[in-house]
mmCIF file of C-alpha atoms in Angstrom:
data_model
loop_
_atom_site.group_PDB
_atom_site.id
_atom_site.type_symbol
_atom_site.label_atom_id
_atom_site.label_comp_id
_atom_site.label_asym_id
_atom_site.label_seq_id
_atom_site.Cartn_x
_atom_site.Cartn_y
_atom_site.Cartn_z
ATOM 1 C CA UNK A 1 -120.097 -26.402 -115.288
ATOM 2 C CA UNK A 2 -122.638 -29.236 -116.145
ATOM 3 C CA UNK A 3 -125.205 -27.750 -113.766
ATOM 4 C CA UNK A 4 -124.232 -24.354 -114.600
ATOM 5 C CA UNK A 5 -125.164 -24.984 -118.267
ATOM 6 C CA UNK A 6 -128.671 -25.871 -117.451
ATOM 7 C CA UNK A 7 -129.579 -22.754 -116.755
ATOM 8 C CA UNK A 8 -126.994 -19.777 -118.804
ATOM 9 C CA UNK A 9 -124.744 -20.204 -121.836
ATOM 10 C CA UNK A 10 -122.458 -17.882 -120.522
ATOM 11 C CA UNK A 11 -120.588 -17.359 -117.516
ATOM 12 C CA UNK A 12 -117.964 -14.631 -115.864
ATOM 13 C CA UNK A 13 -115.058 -15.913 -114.008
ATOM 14 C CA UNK A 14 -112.570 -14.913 -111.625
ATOM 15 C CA UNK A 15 -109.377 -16.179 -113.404
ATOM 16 C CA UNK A 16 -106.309 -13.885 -113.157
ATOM 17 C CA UNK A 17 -107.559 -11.615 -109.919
ATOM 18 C CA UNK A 18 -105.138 -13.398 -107.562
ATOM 19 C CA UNK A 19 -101.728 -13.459 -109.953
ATOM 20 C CA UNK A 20 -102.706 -9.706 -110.868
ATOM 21 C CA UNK A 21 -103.427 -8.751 -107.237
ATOM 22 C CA UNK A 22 -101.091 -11.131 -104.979
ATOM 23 C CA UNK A 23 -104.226 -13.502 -104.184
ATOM 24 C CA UNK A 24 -102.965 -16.126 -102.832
ATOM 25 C CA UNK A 25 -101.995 -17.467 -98.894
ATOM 26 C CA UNK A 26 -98.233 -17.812 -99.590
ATOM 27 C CA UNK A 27 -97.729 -13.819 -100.076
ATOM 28 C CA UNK A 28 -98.419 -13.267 -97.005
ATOM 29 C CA UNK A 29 -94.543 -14.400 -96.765
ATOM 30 C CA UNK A 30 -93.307 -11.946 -99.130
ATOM 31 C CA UNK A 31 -90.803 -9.633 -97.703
ATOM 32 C CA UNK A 32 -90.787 -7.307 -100.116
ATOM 33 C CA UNK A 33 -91.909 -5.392 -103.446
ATOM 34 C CA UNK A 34 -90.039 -6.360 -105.788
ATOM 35 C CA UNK A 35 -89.975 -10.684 -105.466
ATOM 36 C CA UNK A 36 -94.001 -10.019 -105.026
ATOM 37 C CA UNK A 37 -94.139 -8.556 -108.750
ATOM 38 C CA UNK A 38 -91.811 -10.953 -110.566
ATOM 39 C CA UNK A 39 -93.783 -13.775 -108.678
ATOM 40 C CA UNK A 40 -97.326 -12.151 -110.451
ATOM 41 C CA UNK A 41 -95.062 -12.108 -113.465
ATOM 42 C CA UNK A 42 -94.273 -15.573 -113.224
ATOM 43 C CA UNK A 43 -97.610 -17.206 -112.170
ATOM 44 C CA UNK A 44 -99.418 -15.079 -114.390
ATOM 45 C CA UNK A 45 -97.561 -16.252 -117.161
ATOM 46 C CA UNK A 46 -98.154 -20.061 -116.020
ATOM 47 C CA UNK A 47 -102.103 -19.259 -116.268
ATOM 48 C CA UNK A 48 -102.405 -20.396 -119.653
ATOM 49 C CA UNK A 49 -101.042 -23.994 -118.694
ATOM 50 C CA UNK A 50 -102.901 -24.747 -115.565
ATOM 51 C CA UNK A 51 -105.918 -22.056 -114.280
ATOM 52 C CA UNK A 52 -106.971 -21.650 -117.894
ATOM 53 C CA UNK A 53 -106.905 -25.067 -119.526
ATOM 54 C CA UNK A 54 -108.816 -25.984 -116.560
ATOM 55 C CA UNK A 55 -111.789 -23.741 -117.144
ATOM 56 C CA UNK A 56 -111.938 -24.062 -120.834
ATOM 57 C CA UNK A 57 -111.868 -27.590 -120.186
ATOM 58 C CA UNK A 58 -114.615 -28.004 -117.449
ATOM 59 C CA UNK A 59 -116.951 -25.274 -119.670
ATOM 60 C CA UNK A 60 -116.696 -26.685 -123.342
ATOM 61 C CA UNK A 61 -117.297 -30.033 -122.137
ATOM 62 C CA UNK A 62 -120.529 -28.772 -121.408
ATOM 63 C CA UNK A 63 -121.060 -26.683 -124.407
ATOM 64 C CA UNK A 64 -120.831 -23.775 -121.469
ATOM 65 C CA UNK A 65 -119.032 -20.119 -122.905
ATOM 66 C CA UNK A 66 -116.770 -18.932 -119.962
ATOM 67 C CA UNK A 67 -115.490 -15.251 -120.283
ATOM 68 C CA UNK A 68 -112.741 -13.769 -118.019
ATOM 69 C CA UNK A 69 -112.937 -10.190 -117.483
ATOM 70 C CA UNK A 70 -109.580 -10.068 -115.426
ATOM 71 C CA UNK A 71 -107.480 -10.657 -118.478
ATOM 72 C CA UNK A 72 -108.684 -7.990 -120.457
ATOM 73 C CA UNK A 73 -105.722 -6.329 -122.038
ATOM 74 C CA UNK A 74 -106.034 -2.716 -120.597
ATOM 75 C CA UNK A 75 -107.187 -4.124 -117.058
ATOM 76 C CA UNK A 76 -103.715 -6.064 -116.964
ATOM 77 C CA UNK A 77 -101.541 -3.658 -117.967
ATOM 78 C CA UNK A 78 -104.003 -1.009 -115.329
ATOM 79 C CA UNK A 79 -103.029 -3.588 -112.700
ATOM 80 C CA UNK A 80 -99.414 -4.260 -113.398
ATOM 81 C CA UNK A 81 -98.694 -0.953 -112.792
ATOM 82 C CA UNK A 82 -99.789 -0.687 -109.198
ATOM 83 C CA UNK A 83 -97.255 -0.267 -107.142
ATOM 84 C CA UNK A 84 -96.544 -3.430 -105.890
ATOM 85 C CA UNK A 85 -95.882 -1.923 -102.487
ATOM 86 C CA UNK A 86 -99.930 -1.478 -101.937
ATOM 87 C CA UNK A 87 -100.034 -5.121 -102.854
ATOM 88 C CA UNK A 88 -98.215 -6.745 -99.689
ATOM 89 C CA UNK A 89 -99.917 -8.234 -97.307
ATOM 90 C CA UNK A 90 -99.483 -10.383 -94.252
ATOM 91 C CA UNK A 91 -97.132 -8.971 -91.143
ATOM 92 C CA UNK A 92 -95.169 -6.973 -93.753
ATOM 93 C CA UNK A 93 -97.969 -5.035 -94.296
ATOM 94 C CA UNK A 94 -99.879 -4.005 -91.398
ATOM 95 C CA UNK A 95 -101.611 -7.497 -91.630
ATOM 96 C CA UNK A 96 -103.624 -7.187 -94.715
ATOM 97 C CA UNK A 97 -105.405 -10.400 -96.343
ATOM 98 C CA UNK A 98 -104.212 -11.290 -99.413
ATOM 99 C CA UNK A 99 -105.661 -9.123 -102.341
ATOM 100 C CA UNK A 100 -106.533 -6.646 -100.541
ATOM 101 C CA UNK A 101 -106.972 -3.898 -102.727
ATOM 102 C CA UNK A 102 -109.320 -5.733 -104.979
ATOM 103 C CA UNK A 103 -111.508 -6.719 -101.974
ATOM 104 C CA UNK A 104 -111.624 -2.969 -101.100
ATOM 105 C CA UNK A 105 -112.624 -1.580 -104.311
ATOM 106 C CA UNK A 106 -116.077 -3.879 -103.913
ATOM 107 C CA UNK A 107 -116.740 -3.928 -100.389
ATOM 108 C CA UNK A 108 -119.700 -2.051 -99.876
ATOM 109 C CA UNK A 109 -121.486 -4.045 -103.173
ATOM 110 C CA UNK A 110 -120.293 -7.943 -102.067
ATOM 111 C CA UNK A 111 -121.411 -9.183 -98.392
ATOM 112 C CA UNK A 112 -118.781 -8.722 -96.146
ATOM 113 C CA UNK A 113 -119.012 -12.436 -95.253
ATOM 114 C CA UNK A 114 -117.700 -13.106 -98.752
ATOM 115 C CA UNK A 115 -115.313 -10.103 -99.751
ATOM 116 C CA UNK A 116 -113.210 -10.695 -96.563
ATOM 117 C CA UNK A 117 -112.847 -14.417 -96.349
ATOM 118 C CA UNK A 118 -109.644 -15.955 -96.231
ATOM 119 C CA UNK A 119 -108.608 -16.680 -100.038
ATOM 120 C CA UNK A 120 -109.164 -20.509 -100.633
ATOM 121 C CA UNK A 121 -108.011 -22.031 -104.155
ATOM 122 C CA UNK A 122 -109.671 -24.444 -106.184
ATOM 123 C CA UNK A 123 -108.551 -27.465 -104.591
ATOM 124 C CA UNK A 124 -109.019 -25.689 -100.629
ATOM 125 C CA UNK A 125 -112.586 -24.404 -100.957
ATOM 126 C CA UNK A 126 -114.073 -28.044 -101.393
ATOM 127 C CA UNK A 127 -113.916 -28.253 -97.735
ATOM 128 C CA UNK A 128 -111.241 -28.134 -94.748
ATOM 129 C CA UNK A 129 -110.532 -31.635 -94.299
ATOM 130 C CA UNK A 130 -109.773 -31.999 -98.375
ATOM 131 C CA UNK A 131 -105.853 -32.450 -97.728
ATOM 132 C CA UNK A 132 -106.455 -35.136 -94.897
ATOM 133 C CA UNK A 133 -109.017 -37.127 -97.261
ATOM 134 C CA UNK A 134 -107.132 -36.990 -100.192
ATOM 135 C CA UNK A 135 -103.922 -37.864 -98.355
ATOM 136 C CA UNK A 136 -105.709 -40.793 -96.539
ATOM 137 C CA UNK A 137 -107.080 -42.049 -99.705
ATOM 138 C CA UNK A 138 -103.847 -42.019 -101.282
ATOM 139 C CA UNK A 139 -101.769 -43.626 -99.116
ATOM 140 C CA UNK A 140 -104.363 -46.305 -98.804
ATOM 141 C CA UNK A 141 -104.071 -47.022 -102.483
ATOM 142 C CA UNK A 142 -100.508 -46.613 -103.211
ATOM 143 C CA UNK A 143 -98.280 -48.738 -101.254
ATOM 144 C CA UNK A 144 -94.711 -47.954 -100.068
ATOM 145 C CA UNK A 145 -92.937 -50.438 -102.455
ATOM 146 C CA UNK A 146 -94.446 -49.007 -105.222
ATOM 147 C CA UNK A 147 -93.322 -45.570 -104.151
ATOM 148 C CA UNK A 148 -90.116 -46.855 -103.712
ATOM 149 C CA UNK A 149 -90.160 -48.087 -107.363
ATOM 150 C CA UNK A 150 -91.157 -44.755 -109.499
ATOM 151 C CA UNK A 151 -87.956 -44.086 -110.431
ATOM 152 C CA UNK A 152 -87.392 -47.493 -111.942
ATOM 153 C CA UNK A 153 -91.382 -47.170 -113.202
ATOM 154 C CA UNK A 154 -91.332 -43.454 -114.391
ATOM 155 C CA UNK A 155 -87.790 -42.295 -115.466
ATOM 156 C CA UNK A 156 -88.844 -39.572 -116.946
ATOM 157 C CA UNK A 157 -90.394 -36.995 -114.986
ATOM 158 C CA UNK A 158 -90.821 -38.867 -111.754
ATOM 159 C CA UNK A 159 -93.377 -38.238 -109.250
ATOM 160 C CA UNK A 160 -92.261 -36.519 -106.079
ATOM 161 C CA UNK A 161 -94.787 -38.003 -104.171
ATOM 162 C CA UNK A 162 -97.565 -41.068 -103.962
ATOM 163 C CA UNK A 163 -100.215 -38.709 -105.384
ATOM 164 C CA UNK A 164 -98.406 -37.351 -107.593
ATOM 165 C CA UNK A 165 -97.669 -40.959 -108.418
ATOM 166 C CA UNK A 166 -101.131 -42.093 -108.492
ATOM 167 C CA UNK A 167 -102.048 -38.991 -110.917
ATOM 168 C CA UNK A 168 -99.230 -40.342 -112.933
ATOM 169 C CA UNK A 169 -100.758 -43.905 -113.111
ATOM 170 C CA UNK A 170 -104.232 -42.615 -114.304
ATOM 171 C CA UNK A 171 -102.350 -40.104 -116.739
ATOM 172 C CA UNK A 172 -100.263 -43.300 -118.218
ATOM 173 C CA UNK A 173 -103.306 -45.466 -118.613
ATOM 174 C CA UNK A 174 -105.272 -43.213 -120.394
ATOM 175 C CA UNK A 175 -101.974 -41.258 -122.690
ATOM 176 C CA UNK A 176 -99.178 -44.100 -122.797
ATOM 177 C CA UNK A 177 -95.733 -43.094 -123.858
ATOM 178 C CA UNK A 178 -97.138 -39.308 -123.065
ATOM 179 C CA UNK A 179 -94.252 -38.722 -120.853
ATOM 180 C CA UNK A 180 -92.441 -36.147 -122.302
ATOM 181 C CA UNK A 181 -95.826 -34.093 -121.741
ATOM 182 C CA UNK A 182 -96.003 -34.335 -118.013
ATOM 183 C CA UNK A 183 -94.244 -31.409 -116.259
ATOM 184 C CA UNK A 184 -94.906 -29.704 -112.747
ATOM 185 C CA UNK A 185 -94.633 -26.430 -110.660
ATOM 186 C CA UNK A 186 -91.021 -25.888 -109.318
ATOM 187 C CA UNK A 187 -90.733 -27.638 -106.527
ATOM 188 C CA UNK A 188 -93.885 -28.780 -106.562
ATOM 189 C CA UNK A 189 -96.678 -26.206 -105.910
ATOM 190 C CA UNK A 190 -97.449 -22.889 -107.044
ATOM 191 C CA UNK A 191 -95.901 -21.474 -103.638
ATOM 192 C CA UNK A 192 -93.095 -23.964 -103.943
ATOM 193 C CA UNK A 193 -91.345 -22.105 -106.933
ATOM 194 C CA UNK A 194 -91.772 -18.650 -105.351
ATOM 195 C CA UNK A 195 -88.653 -16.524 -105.136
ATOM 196 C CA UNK A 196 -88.840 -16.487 -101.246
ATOM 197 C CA UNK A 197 -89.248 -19.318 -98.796
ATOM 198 C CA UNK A 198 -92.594 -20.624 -98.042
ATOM 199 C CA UNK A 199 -93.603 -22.121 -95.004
ATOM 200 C CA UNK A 200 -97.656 -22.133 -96.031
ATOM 201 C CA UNK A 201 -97.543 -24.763 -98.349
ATOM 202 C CA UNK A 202 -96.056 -28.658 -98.528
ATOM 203 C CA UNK A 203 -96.755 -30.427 -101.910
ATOM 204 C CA UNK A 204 -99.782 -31.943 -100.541
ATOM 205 C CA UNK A 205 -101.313 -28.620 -100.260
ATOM 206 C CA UNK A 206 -101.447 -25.938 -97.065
ATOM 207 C CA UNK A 207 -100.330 -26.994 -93.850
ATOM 208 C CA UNK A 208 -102.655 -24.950 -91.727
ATOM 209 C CA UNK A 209 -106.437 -25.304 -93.118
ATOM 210 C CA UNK A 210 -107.494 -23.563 -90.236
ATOM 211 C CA UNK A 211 -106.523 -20.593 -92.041
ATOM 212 C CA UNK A 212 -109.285 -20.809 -94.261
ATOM 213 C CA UNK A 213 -111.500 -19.965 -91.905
ATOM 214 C CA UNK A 214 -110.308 -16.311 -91.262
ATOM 215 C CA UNK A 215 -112.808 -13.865 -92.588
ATOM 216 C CA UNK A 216 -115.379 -16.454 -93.138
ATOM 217 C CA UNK A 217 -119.163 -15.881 -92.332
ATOM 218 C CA UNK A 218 -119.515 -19.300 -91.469
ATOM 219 C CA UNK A 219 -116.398 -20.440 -90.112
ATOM 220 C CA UNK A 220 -117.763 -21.943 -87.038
ATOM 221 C CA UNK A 221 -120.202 -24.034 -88.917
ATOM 222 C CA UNK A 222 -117.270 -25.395 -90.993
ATOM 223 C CA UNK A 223 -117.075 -29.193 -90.386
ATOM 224 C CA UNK A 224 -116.057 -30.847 -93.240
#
C-alpha cells in the first residue's frame, strides 16, 4: 500500500471473489452443494472482521482509496444465485481448481500463467517456505514453559498455540486489558470452522505448500 500510493490514489481489489466463488484450497474437500453455500454464507459474512479491516487498514494508513468491485450489491446477489453445484471443485468435481468459474469467465484476457495458478491466500503467496519460517521463528522465541502457562497468563480467550500466543503478547502490550476484544476462527482457521472435515489446513496454516505450485508459471523457479 505505501509503495502503491506513490504512484495512484486509487486501487481495485480482489476482496470477496473467493467466499462468492468457493476460492479457497479447503473446498476442494467439499462433498457436496449445499455445506459449500452455507460455508460462502458464513465466510462471507466474516469478511467485514478480518479480509476487510485488513485492507482498509493497510490503504488509509497510506492515505491510499481501495475500492472492491466484488461486493457490489447486484454482483453478490448475481453470484449467490449460481448454483452452487457449478461451484465444486476438487475430486468431487471432475478435478476443477478452486474458483473455477471465475477463472473461466477471464481466461482468454489474464495470462494463463496467472488465471490458472493454484489459489494462494494472503499469508501463502509471500513464498512457500512462509509456514516453516514463521513456525521456526516462533518456537525459537516462545519457550515451552511459557506455553504451558497461557492459561494461567491469558484466561480469557487463550491462545491455542505459541503463535497465537506470541500475537497475543504483542496485542497485550500495545491494548492492555483488551481481552474481551480478541476472538478467533472456529477452531482456528478459516478451513477449521467449515461444516465438513478438513485435512488441508492445521492452525499453522496448509500442510502441503507444494500445492501452491499447481498451475503456476513459475513453479519450478519457486525457492523460497
Amino acid at each position: 500500500a505505501k509503495k502503491t500510493a506513490e504512484h495512484v490514489k486509487v486501487v481495485l481489489t480482489g476482496e470477496g471473489s473467493d467466499e462468492l466463488w468457493s476460492g479457497y484450497l479447503y473446498y476442494h474437500e467439499c462433498p457436496d452443494a449445499e455445506l459449500l453455500q452455507k460455508e460462502n454464507i458464513r465466510i462471507f459474512k466474516a469478511v467485514q472482521f478480518v479480509n476487510l479491516q485488513r485492507a482498509d487498514r493497510m490503504t488509509m494508513a497510506h492515505s491510499l482509496e481501495a475500492r472492491v468491485p466484488f461486493f457490489d450489491v447486484d454482483y453478490v446477489n448475481t453470484v449467490m444465485n449460481v448454483n452452487p453445484e457449478d461451484k465444486l471443485c476438487g475430486g468431487v468435481k471432475d478435478g476443477k481448481c478452486e474458483k473455477y468459474m471465475l477463472r473461466k469467465m477471464y481466461e482468454d484476457d489474464i495470462p494463463k500463467e496467472v488465471v490458472w495458478r493454484t489459489k494462494a491466500m494472503q499469508c501463502e503467496g509471500v513464498g512457500m517456505t512462509w509456514v516453516q519460517t514463521l513456525q521456526g521463528y516462533i518456537n525459537a522465541q516462545i519457550s515451552d514453559e511459557e506455553f504451558e502457562a497461557r492459561e494461567t497468563t491469558y484466561p480469557v480467550n487463550p491462545p491455542h498455540t505459541k503463535e497465537e500466543l506470541y500475537y497475543r503478547k504483542v496485542f497485550e502490550k500495545y491494548y492492555p486489558g483488551c481481552q474481551k476484544f480478541i476472538h478467533v476462527w472456529p477452531n482456528g482457521c478459516r478451513a477449521g470452522g467449515a461444516p465438513w472435515k478438513n485435512q488441508a489446513y492445521s492452525r499453522e496454516g496448509l500442510k502441503d505448500v507444494n500445492r501452491l505450485k499447481i498451475g503456476h508459471g513459475l513453479a519450478s523457479d519457486i525457492c523460497v
